[in-house]
Short mmCIF file of C-alpha atoms in Angstrom, two decimals:
data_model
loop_
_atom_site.label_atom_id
_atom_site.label_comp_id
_atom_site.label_asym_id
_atom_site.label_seq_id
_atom_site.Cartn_x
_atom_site.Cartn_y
_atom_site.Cartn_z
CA UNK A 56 -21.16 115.50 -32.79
CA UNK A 57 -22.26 113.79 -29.74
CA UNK A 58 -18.91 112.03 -29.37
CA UNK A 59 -16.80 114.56 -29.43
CA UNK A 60 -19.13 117.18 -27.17
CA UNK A 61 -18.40 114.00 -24.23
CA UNK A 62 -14.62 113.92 -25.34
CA UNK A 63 -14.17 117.80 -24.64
CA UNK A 64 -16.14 117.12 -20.83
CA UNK A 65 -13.83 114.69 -20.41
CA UNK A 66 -10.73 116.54 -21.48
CA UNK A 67 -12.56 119.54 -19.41
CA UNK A 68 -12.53 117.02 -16.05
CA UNK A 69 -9.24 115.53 -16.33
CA UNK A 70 -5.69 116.67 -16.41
CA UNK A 71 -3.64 116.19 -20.16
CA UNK A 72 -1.75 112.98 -19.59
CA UNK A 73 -4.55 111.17 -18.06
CA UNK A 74 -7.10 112.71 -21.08
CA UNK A 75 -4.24 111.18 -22.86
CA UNK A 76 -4.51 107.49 -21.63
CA UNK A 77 -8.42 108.05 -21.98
CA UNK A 78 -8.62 108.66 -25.45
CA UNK A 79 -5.79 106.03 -25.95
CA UNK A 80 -8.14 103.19 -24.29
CA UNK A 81 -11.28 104.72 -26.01
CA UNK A 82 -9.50 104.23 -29.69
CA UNK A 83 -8.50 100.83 -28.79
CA UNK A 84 -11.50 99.31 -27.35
CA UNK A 85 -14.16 97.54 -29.57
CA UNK A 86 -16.89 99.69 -28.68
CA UNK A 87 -15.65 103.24 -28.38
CA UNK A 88 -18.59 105.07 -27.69
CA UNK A 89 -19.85 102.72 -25.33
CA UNK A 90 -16.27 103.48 -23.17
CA UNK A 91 -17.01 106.76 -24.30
CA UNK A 92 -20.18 107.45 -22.42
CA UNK A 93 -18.88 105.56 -19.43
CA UNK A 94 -15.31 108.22 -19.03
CA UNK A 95 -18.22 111.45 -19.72
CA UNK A 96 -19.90 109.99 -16.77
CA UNK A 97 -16.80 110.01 -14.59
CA UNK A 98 -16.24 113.51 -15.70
CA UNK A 99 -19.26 114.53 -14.43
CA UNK A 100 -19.14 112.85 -11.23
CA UNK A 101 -16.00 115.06 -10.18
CA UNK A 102 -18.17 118.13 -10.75
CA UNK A 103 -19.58 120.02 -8.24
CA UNK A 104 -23.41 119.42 -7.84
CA UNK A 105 -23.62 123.12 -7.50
CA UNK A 106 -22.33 123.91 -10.64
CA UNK A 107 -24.26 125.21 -13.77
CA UNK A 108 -22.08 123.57 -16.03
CA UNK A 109 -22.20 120.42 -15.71
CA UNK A 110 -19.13 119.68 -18.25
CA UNK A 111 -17.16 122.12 -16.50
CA UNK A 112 -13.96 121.00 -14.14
CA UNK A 113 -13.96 121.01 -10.52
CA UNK A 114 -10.43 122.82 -9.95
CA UNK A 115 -9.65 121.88 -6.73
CA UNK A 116 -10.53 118.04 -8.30
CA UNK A 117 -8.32 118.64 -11.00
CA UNK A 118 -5.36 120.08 -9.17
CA UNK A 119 -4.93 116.67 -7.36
CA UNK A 120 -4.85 114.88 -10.46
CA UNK A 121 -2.41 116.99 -11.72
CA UNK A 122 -0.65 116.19 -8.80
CA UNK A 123 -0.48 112.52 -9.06
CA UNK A 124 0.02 112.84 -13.08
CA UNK A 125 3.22 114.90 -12.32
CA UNK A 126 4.45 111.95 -9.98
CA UNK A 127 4.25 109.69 -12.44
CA UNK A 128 5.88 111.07 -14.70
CA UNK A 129 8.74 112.37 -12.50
CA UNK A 130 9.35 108.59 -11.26
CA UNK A 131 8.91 107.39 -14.92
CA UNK A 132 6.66 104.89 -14.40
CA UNK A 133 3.82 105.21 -16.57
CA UNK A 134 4.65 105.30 -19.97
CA UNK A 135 3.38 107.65 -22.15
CA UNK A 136 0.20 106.33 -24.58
CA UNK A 137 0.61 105.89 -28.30
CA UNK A 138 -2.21 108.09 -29.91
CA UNK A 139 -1.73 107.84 -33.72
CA UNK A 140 -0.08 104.22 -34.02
CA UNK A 141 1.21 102.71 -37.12
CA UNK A 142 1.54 98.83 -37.84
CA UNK A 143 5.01 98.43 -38.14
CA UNK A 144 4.60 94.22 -38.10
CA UNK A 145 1.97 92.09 -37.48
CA UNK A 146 1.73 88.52 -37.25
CA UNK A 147 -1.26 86.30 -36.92
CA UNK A 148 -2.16 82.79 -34.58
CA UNK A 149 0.98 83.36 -32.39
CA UNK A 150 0.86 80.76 -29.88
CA UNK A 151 1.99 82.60 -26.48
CA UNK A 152 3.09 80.52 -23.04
CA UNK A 153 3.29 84.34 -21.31
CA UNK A 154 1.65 86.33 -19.92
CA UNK A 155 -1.94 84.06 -21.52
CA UNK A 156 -1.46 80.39 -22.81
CA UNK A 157 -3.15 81.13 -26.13
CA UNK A 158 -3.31 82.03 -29.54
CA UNK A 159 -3.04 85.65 -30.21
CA UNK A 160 -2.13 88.62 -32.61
CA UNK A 161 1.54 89.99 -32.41
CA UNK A 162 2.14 93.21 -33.56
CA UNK A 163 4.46 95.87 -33.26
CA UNK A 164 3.17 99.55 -33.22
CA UNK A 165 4.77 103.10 -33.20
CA UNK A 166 3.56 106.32 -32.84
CA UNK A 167 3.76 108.48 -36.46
CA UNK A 168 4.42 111.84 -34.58
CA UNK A 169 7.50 110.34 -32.97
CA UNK A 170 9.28 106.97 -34.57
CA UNK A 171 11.27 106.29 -30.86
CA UNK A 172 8.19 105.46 -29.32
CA UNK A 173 6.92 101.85 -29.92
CA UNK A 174 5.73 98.99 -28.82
CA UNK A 175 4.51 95.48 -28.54
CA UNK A 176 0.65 94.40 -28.51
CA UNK A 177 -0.90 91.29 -27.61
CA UNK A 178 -4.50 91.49 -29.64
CA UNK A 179 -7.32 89.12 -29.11
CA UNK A 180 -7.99 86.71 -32.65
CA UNK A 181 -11.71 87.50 -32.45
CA UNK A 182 -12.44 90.93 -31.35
CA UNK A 183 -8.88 92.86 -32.02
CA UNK A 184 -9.33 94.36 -28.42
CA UNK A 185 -5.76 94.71 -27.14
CA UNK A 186 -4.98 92.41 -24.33
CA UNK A 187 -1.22 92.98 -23.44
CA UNK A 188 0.96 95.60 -24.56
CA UNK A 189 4.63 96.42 -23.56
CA UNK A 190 6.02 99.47 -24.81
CA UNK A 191 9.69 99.53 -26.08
CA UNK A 192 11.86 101.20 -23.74
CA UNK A 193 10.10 99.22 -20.94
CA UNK A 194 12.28 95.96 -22.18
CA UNK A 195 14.94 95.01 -20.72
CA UNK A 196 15.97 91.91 -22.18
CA UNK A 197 15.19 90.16 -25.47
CA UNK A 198 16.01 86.65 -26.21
CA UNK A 199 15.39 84.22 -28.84
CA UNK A 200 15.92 80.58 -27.42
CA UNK A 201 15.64 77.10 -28.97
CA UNK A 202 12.27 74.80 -27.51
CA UNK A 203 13.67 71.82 -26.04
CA UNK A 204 12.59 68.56 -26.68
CA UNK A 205 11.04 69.12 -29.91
CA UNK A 206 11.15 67.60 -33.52
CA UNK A 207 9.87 70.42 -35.54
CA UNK A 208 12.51 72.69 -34.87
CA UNK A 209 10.98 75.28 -33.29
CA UNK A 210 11.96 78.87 -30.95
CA UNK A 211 10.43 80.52 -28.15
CA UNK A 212 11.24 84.53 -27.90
CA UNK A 213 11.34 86.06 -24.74
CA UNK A 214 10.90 89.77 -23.57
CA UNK A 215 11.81 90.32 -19.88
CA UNK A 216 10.41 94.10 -18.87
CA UNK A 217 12.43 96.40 -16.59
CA UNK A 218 11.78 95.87 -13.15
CA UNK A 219 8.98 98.05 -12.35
CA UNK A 220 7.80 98.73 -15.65
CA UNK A 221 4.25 99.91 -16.55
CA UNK A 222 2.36 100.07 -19.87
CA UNK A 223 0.38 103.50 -20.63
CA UNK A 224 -2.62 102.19 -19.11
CA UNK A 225 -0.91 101.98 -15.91
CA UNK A 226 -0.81 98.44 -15.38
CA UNK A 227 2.75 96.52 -14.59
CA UNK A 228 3.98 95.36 -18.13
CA UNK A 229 3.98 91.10 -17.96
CA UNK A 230 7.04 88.51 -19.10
CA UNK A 231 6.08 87.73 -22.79
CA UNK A 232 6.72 84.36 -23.99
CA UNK A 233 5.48 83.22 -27.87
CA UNK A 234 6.58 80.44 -29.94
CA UNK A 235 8.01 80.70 -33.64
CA UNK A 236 9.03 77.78 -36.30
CA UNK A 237 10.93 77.74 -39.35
CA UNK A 238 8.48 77.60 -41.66
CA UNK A 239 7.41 80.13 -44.62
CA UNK A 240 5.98 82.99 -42.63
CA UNK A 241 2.56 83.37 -44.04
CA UNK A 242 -0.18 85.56 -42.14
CA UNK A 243 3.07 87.75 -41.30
CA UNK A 244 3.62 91.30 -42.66
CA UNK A 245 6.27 94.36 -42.37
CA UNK A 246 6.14 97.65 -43.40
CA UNK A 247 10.26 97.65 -43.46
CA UNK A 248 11.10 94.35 -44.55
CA UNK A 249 9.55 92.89 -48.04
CA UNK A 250 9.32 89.02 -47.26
CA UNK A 251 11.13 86.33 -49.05
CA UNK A 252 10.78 82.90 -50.31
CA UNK A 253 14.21 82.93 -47.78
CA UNK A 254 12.21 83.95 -44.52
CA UNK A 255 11.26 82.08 -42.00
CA UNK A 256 8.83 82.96 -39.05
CA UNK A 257 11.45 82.78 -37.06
CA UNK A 258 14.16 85.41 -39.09
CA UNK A 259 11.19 87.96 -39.84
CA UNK A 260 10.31 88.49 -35.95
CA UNK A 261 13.83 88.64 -34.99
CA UNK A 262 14.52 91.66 -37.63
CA UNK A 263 11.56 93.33 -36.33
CA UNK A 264 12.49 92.84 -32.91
CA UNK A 265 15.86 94.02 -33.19
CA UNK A 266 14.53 97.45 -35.34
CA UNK A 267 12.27 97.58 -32.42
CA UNK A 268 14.96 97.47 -29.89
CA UNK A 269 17.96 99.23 -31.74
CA UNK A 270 17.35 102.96 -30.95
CA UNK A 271 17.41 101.99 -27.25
CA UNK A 272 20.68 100.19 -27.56
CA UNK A 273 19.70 96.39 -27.48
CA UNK A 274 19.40 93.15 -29.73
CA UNK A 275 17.89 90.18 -29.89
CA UNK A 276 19.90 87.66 -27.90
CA UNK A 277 20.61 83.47 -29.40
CA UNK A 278 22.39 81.47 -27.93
CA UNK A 279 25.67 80.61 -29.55
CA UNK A 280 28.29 77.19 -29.14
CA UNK A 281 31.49 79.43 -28.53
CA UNK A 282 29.85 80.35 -25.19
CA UNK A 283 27.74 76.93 -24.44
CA UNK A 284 26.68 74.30 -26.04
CA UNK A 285 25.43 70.35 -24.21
CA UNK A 286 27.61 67.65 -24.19
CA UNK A 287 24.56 65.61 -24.48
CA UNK A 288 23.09 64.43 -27.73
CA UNK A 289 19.64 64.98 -29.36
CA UNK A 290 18.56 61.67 -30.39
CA UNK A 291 15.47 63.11 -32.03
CA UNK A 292 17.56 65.57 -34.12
CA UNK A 293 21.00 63.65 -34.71
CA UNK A 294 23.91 66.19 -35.55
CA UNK A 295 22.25 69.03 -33.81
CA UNK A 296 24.13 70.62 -30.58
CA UNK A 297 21.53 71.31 -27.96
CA UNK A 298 22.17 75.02 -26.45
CA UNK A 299 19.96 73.76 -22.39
CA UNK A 300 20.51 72.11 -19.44
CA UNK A 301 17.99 70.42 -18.02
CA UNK A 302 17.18 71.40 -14.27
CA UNK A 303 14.78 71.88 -11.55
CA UNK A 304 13.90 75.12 -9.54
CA UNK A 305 12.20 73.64 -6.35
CA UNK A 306 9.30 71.35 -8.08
CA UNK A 307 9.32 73.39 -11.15
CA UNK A 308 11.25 71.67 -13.86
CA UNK A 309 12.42 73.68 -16.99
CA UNK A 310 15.77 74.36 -18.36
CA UNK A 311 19.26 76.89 -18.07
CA UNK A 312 20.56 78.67 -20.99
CA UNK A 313 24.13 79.71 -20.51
CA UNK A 314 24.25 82.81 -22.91
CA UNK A 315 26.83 85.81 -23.57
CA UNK A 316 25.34 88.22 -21.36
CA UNK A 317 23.67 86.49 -18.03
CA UNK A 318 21.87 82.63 -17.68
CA UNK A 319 18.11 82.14 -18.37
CA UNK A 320 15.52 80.08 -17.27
CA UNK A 321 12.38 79.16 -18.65
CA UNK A 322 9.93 78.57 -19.98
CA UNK A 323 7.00 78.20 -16.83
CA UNK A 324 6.11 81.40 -15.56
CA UNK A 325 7.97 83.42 -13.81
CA UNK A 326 11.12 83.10 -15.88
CA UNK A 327 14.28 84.41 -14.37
CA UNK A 328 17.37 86.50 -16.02
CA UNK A 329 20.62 86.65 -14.15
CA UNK A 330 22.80 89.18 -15.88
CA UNK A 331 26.43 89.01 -14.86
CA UNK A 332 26.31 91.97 -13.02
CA UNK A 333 24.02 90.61 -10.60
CA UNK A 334 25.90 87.54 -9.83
CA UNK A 335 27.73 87.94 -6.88
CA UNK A 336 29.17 84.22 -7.21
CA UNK A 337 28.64 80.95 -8.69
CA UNK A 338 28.87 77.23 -6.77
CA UNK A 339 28.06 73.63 -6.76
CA UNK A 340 26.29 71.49 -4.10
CA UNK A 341 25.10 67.82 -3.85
CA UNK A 342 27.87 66.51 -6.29
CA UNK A 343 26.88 62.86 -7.13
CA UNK A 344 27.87 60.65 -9.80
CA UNK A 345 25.55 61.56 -12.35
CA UNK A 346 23.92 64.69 -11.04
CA UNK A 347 24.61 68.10 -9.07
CA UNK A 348 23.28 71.26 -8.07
CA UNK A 349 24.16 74.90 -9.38
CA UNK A 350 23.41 77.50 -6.48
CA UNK A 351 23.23 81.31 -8.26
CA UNK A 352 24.18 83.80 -5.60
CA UNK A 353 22.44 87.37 -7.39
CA UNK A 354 21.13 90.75 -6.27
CA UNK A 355 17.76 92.07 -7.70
CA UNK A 356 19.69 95.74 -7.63
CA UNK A 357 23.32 96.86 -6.69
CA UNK A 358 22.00 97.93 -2.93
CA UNK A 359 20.21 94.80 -1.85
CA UNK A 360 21.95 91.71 -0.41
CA UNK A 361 22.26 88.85 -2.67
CA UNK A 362 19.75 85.94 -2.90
CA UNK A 363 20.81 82.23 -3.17
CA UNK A 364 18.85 80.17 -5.48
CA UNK A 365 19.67 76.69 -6.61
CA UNK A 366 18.99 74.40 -9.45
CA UNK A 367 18.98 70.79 -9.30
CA UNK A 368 19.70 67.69 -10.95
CA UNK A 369 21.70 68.64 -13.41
CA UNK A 370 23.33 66.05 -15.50
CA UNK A 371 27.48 65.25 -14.94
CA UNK A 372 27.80 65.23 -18.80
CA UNK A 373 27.55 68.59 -18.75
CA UNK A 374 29.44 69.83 -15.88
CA UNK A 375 32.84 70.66 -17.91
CA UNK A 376 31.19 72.98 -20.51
CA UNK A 377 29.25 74.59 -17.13
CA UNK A 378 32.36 75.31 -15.41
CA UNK A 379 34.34 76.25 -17.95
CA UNK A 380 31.66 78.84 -19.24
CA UNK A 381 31.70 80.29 -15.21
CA UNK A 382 35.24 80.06 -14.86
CA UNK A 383 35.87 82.24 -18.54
CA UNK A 384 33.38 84.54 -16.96
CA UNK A 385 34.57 84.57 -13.53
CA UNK A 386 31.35 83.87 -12.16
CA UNK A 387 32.76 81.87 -9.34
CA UNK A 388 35.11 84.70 -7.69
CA UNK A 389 32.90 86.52 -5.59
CA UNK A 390 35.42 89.37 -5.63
CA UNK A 391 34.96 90.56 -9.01
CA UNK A 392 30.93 90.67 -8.40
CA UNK A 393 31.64 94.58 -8.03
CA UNK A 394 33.49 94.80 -11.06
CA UNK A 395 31.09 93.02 -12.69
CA UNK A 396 28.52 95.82 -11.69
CA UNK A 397 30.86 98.54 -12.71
CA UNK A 398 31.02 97.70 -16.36
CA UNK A 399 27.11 97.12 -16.28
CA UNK A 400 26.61 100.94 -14.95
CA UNK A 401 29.64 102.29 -17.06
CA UNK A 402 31.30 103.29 -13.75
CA UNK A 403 35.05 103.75 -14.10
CA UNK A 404 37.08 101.28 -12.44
CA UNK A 405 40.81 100.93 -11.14
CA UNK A 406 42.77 98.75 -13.88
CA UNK A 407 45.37 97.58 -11.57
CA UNK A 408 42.97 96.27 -9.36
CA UNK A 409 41.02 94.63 -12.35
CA UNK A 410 44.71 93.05 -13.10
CA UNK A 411 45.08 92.15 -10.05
CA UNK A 412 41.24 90.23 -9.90
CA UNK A 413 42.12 88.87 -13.24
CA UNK A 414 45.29 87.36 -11.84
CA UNK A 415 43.71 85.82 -9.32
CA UNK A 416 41.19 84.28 -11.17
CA UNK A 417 44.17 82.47 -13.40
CA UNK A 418 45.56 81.52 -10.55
CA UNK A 419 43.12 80.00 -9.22
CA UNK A 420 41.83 77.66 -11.88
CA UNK A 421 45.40 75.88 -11.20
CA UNK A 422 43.69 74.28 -8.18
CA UNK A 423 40.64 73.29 -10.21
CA UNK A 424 37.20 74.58 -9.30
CA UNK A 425 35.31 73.56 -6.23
CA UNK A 426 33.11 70.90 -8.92
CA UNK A 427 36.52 69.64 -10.20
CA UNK A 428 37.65 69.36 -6.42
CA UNK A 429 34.42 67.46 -5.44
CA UNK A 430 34.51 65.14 -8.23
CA UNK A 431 37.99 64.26 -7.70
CA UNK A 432 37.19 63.74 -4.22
CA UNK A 433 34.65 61.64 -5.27
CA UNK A 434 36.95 59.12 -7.58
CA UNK A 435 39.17 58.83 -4.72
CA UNK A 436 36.70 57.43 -2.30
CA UNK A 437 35.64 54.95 -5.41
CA UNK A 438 39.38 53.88 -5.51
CA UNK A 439 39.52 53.25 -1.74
CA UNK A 440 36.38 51.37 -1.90
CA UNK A 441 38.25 49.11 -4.63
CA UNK A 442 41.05 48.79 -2.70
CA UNK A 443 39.98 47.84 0.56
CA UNK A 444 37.38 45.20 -1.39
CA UNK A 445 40.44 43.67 -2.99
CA UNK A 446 42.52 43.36 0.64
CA UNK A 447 39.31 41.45 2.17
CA UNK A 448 40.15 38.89 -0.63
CA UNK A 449 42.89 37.51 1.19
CA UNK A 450 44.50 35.96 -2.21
CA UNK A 451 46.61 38.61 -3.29
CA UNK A 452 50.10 38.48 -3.32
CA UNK A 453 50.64 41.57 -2.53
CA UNK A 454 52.80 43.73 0.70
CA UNK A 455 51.29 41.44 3.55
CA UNK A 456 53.25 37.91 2.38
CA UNK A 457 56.57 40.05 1.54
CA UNK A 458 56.43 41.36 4.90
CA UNK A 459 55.90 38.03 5.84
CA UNK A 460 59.25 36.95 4.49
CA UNK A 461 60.74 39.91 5.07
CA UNK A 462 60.59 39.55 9.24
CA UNK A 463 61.65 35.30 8.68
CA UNK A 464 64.77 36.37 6.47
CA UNK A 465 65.76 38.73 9.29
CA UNK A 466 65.33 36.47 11.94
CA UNK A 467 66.93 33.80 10.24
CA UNK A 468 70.01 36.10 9.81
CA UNK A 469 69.93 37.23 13.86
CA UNK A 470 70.20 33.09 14.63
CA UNK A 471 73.09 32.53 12.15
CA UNK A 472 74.83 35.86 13.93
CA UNK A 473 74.25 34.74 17.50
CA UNK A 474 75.51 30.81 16.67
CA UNK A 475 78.68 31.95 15.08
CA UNK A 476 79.41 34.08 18.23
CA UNK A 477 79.21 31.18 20.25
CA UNK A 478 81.63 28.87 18.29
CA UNK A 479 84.02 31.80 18.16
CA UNK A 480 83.50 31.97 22.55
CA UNK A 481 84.11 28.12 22.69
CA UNK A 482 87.57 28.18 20.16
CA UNK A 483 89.02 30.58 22.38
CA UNK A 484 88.50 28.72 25.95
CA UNK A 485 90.20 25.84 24.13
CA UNK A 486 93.18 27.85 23.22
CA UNK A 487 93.51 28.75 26.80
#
């Protein structure tokens, strides 16, 4: 009775959607009438000390709260608390990278008044107190990559939040990074999907992830070979194609996924996503023999200027597969960046002028790409290098001693000339 006499002060002192995220946090947290007792004391310290009532609302108090609740909601940036959540998937000893380098409890939650709303919690082993959560249509991006480097076959899932985005406590929702293997998945459990001798950890958290992401109009994305796969072998896992490219970002080393919507990187924190329609262009820089550089040219929105940001040391044996996946894509025509843009925000465009762009871009691959141009460059100054070393040699019998001959056989034929002219003077004065 006591409880719920400090829940109606506190629904009394604040305005509905805050009362909302109150009770929300109360629910969650391991000691609910401890939190309780601490929100009825901040509803009575926005009373009046002049009032009788001391559960009753300061008006004036509550107005301004109203206020700022009706901003938030009007820029949708606080999203709305789950109050009456049902398990949907739950998966124990997750190890996570992002946003907490730890084991933790995945689940996935929605709300049983309305099945749109959802999301995904981060719970701690121990205590079940919820440590991250990022609510459904706050993700922008969902990707399930292979872990580099590894013998147990194993796959790190990634969900990239919108920019901005904020859970319903109010705090801005985090990069989540967790690793899965194909193995049996026990400790996991759906309330959709009845698990098989057949499922791996792996398939059942990509299911629930894509019924988590479905009614908003997005999937799980995996890489695939017919858009990129490395030319260079795994010798731990013989056979295998590898889907990365090794690379650095400054002194941060991790690695590039080429994938059919935009190029990741990961896995250190923070991650970055390039969709196509940010790329404004695509180039190469520091060509060497083995290595080069990949410079991204991107806008964080559609007014802002684009950023340059480049990736090093990437290996030569996997330049042709990099270029051809930019050239398909037209990432390296900076003139189709808008167009680009125009498909992402469903914005009509002119289809003679996408012809035209298209056109362009054919006709410019005849020329090769500026990687193609540089390396080409670069075998040519190898073959001068060869050639002049083999001139120095002085034993070849090549254009110098024909020359040679050429300039005696000429002058030998200007004497013979000159001599017979003579004779031919001398016959004649002896005629006379």
């Amino acid at each position: 009775m006591a409880m719920s006499k400090q829940m109606q002060a506190v629904q009394a002192a604040f305005p509905q959607p805050l009362y909302a995220r109150i009770a929300n946090a109360i629910q969650r947290h391991p000691e609910p009438e401890e939190l309780a007792n601490l929100f009825h004391e901040c509803a009575r310290a926005v009373q009046t000390p002049t009032s009788k009532n001391p559960d009753a609302p300061v008006t004036s108090k509550k107005r301004k709260l109203d206020d700022v609740a009706a901003i938030e909601h009007t820029n949708g940036t606080t999203a709305a608390p789950i109050t009456n959540p049902t398990t949907a998937f739950e998966c124990k000893d997750v190890s996570f990278q992002i946003p907490a380098r730890k084991k933790l409890k995945l689940q996935v939650v929605g709300d049983a008044q309305d099945k749109r709303r959802q999301e995904v919690r981060l719970l701690n082993q121990q205590t079940g107190a919820i440590e991250h959560t990022l609510p459904a249509d706050q993700i922008d991006q969902a990707f399930c990559l292979p872990v580099p480097e590894k013998q147990q076959r194993q796959w790190n899932f990634v969900l990239f939040p919108k920019p901005g985005a904020t859970n319903a406590d109010g705090m801005p929702c985090e990069q989540v990074v967790f690793t899965m293997s194909e193995t049996p998945p026990a400790g996991a459990s759906s309330a959709a999907h009845q698990v098989t001798e057949n499922d791996t950890f792996v398939t059942v958290t990509e299911l629930e992830l894509n019924r988590l992401l479905q009614p908003h109009g997005k999937r799980v994305i995996i890489p695939n070979e017919s858009e990129f796969a490395s030319s260079i072998p795994q010798s731990h896992r013989k056979g295998e194609k590898a889907y990365h490219v090794k690379a650095h970002r400054g002194s941060k080393e991790g690695y590039l996924f080429f994938l059919d919507n935009g190029i990741v990187f990961g896995f250190k924190k923070p991650l970055a996503f390039f969709p196509f329609s940010s790329i404004d262009s695509v180039s190469y820089t520091s060509v060497l023999q083995r290595t080069f550089n990949l410079v991204i040219a991107a806008r964080e929105s559609e007014e802002a200027d684009p950023k340059e940001v480049e990736f090093s040391m990437l290996d030569q044996q996997d330049f042709a597969g990099i270029d051809e996946y930019i050239k398909r894509h037209g990432l390296n025509d900076a003139s189709m960046a808008a167009d680009r843009r125009a498909k992402a925000y469903n914005v009509n465009k002119d289809k003679k002028a996408a012809e035209a762009n298209g056109d362009a871009a054919a006709g410019g691959t005849d020329d090769g790409t500026e990687l193609q141009k540089a390396e080409q460059q670069l075998q040519d100054e190898e073959d001068e290098e060869e050639e002049d070393y083999e001139d120095s040699g002085g034993e070849s019998d090549g254009e110098g001693e024909y020359s040679d001959d050429d300039e005696e056989f000429e002058y030998g034929d200007a004497a013979d000339e000159e001599g017979a002219e003579e004779v031919e003077h001398e016959e004649d004065v002896h005629d006379e």
